[in-house]
Coordinates of N, CA and C in Angstrom, one line a residue:
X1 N 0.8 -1.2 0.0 CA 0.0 0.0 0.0 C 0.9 1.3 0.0
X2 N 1.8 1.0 1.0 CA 2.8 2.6 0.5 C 3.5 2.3 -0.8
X3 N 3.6 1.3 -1.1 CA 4.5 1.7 -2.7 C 3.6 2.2 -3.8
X4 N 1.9 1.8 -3.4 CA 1.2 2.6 -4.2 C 1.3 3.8 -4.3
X5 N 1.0 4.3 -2.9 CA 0.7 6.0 -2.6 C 2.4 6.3 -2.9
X6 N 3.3 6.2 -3.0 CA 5.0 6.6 -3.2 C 5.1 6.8 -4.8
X7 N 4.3 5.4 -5.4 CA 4.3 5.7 -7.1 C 3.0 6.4 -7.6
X8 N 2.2 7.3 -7.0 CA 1.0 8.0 -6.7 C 1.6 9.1 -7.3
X9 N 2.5 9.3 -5.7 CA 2.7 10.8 -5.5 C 4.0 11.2 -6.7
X10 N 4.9 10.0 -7.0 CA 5.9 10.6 -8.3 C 5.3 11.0 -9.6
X11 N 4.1 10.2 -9.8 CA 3.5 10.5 -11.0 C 2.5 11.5 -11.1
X12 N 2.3 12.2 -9.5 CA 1.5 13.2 -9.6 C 2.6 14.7 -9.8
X13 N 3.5 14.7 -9.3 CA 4.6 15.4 -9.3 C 4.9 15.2 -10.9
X14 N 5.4 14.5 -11.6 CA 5.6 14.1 -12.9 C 4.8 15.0 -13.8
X15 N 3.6 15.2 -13.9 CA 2.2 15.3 -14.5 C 2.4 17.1 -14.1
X16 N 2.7 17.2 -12.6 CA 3.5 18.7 -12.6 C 4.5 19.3 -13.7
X17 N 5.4 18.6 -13.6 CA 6.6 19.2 -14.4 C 6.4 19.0 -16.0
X18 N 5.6 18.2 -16.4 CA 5.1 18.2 -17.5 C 4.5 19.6 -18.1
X19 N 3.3 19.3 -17.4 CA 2.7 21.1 -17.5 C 3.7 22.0 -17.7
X20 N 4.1 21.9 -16.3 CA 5.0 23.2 -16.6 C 6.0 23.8 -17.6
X21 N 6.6 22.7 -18.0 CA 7.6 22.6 -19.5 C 6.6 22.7 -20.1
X22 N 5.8 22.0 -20.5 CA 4.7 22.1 -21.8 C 3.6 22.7 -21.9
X23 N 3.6 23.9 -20.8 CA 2.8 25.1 -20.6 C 3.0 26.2 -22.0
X24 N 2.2 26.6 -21.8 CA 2.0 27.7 -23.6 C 3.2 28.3 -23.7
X25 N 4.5 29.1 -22.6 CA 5.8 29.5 -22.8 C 6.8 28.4 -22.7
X26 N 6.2 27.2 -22.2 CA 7.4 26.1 -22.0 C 7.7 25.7 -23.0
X27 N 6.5 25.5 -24.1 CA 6.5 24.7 -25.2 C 7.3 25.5 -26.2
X28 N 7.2 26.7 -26.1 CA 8.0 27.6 -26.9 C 9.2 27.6 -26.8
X29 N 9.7 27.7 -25.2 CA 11.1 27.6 -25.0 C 11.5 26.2 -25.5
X30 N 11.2 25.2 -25.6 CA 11.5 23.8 -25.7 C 11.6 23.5 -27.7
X31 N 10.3 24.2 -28.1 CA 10.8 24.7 -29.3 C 11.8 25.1 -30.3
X32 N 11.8 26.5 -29.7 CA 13.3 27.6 -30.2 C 14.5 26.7 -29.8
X33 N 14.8 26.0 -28.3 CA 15.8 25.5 -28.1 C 16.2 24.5 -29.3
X34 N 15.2 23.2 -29.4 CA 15.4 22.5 -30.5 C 15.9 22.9 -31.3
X35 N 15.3 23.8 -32.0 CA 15.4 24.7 -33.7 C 17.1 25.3 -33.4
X36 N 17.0 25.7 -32.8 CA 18.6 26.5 -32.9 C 19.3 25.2 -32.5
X37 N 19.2 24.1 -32.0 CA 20.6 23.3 -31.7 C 20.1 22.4 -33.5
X38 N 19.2 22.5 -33.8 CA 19.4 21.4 -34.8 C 20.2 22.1 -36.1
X39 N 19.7 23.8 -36.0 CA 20.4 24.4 -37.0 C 22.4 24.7 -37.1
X40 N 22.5 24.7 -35.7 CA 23.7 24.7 -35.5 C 24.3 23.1 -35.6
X41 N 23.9 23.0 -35.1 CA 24.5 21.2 -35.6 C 24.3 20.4 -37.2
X42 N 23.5 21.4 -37.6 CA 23.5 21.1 -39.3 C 24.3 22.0 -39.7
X43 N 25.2 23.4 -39.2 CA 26.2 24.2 -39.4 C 27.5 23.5 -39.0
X44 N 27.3 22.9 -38.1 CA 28.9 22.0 -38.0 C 28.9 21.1 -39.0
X45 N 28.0 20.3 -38.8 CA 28.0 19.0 -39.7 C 28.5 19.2 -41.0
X46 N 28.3 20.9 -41.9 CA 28.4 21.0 -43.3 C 29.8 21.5 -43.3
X47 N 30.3 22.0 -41.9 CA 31.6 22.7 -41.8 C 32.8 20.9 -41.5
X48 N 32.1 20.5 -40.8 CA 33.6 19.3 -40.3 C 33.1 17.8 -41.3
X49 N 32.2 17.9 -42.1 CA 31.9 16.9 -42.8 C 31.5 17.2 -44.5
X50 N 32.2 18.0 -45.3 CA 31.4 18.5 -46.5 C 31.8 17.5 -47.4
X51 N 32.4 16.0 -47.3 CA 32.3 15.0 -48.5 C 31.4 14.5 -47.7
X52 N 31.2 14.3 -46.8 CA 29.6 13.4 -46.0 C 28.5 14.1 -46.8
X53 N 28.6 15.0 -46.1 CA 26.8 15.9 -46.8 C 27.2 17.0 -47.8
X54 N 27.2 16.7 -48.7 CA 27.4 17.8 -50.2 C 26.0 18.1 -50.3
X55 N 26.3 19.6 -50.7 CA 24.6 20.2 -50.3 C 24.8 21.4 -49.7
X56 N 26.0 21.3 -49.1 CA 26.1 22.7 -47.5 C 25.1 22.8 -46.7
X57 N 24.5 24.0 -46.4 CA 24.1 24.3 -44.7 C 23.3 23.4 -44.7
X58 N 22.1 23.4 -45.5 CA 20.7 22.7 -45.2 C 20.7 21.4 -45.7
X59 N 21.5 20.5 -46.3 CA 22.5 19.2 -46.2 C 22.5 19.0 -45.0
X60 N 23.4 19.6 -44.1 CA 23.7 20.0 -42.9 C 22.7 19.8 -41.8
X61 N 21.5 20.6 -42.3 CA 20.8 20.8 -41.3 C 19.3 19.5 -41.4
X62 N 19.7 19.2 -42.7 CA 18.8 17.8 -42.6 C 19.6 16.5 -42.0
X63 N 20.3 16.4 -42.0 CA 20.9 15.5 -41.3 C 21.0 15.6 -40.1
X64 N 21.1 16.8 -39.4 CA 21.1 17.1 -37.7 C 19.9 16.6 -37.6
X65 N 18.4 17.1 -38.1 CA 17.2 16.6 -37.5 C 16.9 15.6 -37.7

């Protein structure tokens, strides 16, 4: 019975932080974050790999996503 109410309370707490990241500004932030690390990592990718992905940036940046 307490391991129920123990795995209760983590998944009520869980269901918290969800929200909260995926509240109408969290989802944005969580967004833009994505978007700029995928674009910069399709900017490396075309800079330290250009016989891998011939194409340049957006070569680059399809492969990061």
């Amino acid at each position: 019975m307490i391991r129920a109410l123990r795995l209760l309370t983590v998944a009520t707490r869980a269901l918290r932080a969800l929200r909260l990241v995926f509240g109408r500004r969290g989802l944005v932030y969580v967004g833009g974050t994505a978007a700029v690390l995928v674009l910069a990592g399709g900017a490396l990718i075309a800079v330290l790999e250009p016989e891998t992905v011939q194409g340049g940036f957006w070569a680059g940046v399809w492969w990061a996503g």
